mmCIF file of C-alpha atoms in Angstrom:
data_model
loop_
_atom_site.group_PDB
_atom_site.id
_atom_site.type_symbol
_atom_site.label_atom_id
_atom_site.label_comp_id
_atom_site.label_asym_id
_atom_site.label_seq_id
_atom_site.Cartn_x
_atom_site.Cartn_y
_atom_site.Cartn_z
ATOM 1 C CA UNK A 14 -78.875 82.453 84.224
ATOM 2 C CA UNK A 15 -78.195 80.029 86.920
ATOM 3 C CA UNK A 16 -80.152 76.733 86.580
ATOM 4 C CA UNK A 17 -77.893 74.617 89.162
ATOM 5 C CA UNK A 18 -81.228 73.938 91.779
ATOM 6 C CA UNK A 19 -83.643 73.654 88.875
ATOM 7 C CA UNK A 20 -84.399 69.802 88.893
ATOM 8 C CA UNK A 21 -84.777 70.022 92.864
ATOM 9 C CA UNK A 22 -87.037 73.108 91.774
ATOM 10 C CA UNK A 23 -89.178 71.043 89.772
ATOM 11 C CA UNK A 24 -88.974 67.699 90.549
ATOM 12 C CA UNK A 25 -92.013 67.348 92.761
ATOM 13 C CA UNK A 26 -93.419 68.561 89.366
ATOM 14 C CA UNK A 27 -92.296 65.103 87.816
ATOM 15 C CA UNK A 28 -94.384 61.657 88.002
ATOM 16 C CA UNK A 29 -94.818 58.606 85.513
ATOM 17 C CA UNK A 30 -97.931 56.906 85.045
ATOM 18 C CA UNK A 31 -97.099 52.913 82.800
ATOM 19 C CA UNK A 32 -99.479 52.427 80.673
ATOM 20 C CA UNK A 33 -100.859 55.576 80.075
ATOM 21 C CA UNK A 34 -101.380 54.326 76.498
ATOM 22 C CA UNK A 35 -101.843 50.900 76.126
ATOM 23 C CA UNK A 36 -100.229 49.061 72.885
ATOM 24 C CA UNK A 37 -102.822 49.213 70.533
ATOM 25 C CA UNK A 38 -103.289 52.701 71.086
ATOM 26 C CA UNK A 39 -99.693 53.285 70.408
ATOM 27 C CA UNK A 40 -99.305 51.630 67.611
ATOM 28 C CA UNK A 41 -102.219 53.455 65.822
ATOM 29 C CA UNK A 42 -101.037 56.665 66.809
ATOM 30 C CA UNK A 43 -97.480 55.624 64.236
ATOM 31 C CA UNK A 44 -100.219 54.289 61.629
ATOM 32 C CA UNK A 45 -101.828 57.660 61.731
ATOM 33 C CA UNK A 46 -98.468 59.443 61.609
ATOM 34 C CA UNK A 47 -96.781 57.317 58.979
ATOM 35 C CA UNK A 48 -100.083 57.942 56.629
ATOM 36 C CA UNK A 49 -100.254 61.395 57.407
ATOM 37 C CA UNK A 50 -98.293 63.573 54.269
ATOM 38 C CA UNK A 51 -98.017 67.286 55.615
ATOM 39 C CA UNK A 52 -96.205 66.829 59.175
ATOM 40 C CA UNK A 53 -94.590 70.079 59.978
ATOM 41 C CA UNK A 54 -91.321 70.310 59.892
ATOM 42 C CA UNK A 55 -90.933 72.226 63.499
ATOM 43 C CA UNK A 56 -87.301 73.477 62.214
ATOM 44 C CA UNK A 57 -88.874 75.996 59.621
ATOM 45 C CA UNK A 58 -92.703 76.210 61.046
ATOM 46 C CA UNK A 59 -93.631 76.980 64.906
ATOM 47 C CA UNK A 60 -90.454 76.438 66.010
ATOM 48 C CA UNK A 61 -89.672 74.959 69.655
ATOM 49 C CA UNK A 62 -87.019 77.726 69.924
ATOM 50 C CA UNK A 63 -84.580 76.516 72.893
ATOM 51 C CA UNK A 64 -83.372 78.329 76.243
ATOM 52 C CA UNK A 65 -80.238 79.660 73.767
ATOM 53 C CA UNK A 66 -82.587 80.422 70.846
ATOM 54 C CA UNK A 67 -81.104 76.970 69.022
ATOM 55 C CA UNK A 68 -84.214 75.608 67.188
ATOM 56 C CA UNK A 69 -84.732 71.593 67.078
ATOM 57 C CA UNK A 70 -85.337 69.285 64.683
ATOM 58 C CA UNK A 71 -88.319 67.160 63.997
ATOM 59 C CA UNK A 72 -92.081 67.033 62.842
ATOM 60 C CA UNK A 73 -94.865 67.267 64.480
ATOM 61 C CA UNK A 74 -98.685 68.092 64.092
ATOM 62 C CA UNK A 75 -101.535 68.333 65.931
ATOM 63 C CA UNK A 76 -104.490 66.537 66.947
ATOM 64 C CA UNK A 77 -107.763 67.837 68.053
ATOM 65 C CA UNK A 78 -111.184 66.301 69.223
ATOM 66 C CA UNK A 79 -112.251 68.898 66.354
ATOM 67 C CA UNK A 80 -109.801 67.504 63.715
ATOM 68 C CA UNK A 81 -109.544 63.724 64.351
ATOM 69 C CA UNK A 82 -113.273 63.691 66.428
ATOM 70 C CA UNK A 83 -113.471 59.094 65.929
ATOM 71 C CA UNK A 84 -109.491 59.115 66.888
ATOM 72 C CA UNK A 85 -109.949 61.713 69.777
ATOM 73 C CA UNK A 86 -113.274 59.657 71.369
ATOM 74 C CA UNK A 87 -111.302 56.187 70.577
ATOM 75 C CA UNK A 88 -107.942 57.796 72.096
ATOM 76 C CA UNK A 89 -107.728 60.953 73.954
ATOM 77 C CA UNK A 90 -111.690 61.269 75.429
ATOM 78 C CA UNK A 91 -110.865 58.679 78.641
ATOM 79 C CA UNK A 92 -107.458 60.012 78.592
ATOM 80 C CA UNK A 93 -108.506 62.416 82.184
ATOM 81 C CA UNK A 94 -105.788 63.723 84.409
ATOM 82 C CA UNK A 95 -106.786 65.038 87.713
ATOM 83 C CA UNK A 96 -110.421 66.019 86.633
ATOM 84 C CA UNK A 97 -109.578 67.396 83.247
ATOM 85 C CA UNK A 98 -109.651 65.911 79.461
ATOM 86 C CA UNK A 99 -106.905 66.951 77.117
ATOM 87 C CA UNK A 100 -107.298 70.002 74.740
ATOM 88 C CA UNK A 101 -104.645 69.443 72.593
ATOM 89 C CA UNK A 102 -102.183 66.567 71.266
ATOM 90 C CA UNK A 103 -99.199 66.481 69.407
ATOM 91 C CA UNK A 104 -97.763 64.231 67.474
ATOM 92 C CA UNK A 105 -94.115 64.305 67.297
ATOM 93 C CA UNK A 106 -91.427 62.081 65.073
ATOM 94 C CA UNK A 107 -87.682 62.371 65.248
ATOM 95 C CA UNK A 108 -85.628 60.850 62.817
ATOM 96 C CA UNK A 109 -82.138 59.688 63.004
ATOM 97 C CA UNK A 110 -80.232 63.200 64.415
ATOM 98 C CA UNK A 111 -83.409 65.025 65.646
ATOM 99 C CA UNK A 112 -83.444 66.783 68.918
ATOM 100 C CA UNK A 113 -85.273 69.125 70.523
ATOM 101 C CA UNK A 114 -83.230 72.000 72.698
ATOM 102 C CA UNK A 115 -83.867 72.443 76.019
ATOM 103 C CA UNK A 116 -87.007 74.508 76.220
ATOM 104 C CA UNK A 117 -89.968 75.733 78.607
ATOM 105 C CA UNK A 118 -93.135 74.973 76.576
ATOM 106 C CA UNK A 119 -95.732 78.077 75.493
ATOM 107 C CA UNK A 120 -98.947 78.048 76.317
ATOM 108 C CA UNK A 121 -101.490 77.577 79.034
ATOM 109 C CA UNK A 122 -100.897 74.307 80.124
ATOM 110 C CA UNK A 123 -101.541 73.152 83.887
ATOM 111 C CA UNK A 124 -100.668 69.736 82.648
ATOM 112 C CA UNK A 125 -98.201 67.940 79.995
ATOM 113 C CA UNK A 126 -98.064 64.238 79.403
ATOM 114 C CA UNK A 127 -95.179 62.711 77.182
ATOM 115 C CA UNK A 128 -95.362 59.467 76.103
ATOM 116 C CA UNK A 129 -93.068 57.485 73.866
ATOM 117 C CA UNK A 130 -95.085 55.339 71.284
ATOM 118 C CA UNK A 131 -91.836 52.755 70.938
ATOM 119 C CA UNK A 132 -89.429 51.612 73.247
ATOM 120 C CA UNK A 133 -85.931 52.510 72.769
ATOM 121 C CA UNK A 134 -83.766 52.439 75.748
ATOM 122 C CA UNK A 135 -81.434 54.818 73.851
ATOM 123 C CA UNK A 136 -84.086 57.504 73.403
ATOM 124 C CA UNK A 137 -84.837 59.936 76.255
ATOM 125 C CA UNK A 138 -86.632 63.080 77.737
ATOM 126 C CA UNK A 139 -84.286 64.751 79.598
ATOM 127 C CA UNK A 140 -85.206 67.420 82.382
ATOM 128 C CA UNK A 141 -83.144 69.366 84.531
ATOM 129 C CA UNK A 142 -80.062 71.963 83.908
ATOM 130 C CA UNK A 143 -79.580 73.162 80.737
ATOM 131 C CA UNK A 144 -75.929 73.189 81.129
ATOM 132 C CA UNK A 145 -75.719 69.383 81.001
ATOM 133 C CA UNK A 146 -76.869 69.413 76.936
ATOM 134 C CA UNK A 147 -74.956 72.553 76.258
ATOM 135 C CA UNK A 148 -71.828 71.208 77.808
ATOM 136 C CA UNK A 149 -72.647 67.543 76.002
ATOM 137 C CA UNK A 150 -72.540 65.794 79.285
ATOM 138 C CA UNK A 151 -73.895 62.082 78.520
ATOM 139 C CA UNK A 152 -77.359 62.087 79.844
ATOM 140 C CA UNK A 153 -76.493 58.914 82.128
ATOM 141 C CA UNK A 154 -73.171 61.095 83.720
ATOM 142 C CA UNK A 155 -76.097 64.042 84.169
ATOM 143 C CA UNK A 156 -78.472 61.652 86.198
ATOM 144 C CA UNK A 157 -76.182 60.313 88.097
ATOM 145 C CA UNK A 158 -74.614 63.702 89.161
ATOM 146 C CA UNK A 159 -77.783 65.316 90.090
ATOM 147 C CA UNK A 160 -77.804 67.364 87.165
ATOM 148 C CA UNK A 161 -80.821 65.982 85.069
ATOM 149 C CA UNK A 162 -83.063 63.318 85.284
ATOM 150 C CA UNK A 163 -84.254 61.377 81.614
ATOM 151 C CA UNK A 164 -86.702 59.285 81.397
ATOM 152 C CA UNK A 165 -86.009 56.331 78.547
ATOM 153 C CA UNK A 166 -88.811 56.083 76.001
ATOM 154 C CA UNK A 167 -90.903 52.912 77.046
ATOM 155 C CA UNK A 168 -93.887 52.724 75.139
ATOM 156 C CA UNK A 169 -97.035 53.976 76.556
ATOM 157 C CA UNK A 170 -95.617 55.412 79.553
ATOM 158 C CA UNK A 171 -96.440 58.597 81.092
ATOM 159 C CA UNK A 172 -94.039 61.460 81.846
ATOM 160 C CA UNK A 173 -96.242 63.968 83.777
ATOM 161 C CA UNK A 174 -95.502 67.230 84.624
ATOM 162 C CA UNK A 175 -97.183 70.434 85.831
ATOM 163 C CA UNK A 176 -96.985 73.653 84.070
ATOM 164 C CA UNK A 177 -94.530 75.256 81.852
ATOM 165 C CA UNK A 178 -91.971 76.432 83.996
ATOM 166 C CA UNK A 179 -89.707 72.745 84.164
ATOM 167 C CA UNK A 180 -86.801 72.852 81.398
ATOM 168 C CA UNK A 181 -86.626 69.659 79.482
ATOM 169 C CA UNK A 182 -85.309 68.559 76.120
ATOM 170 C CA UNK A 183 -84.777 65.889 73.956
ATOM 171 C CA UNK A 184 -81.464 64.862 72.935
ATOM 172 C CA UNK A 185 -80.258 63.621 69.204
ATOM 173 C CA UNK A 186 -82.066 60.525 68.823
ATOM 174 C CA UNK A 187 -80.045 57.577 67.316
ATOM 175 C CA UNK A 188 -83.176 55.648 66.278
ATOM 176 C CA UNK A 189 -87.051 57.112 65.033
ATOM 177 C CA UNK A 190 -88.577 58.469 67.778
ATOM 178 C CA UNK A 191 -92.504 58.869 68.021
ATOM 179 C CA UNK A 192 -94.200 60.239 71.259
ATOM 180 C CA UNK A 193 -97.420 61.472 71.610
ATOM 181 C CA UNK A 194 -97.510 65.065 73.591
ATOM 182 C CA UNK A 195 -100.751 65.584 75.668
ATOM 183 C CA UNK A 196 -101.806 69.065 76.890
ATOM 184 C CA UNK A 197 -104.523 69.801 78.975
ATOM 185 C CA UNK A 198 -105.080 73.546 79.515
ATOM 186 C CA UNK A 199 -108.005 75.651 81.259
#
């Protein structure tokens, strides 16, 4: 398939919001993660199964209002985009060598926020052609080429995007990676 006009396809899709977690918020978001003991490992369970069917490499799990109800009203209640609360977070660490595969995400979503929990310049979501990580183009040769556009994990910032339909990946992280991925659905 042909994905050459896909970021000019989707990039009115694309905004950032800073802040969108502050700090503290952050920060006990990699407290909860670090004490929590049965993080699926999303290469064997649910797998985020890529555009090639390559499967990534990292844990996850899931947060509810149901499953976390003080964390959800502290966090994720006030946490409204364009009229609607989130239904659904995830959690998501990558260590040394994880990735994730360029992908569309499942689901019902009308709404996806990504937001790095740490800041590491090196880290990034990536969005655009596919054929830039299967062809190991350096993310920064990508951007500046028209290819892709990443977005370097600052923490607490926003990557917003609408729907399911935009391709975007993670590359091999160098360095942990947390981010926080929130859904909202119908």
């Amino acid at each position: 398939m042909n994905y050459d006009n896909h970021l000019s396809e989707i990039s009115s899709r694309l905004s950032i919001k800073a802040n969108f977690l502050n700090e503290e918020e952050c920060n006990k978001l990699i407290e909860l993660f670090n004490d929590y003991e049965s993080a699926m490992d999303r290469s064997m369970v649910y797998q985020n199964v890529g555009l090639n069917n390559d499967v990534g490499s990292y844990y996850s799990f899931e947060v509810t209002e149901r499953k976390y109800p003080t964390l959800w009203k502290d966090i994720f209640k006030s946490k409204i985009y364009k009229g609607l609360e989130p239904n659904e977070v995830q959690l998501n660490i990558y260590l040394p060598g994880n990735f994730i595969p360029p992908h569309v995400d499942k689901g019902n979503n009308i709404y996806t926020i990504t937001v790095p929990l740490q800041t590491h310049k090196e880290n990034n979501l990536v969005f655009g052609n596919p054929q830039a990580y299967y062809d190991s183009i350096p993310v920064e040769e990508s951007d500046k080429t028209g290819m892709t556009k990443s977005f370097t994990d600052i923490k607490g910032r926003g990557t917003i995007f609408n729907g399911i339909a935009p391709i975007h990946w993670v590359p091999k992280v160098d360095a942990i990676r947390y981010s926080a991925v929130i859904m909202y659905g119908i």
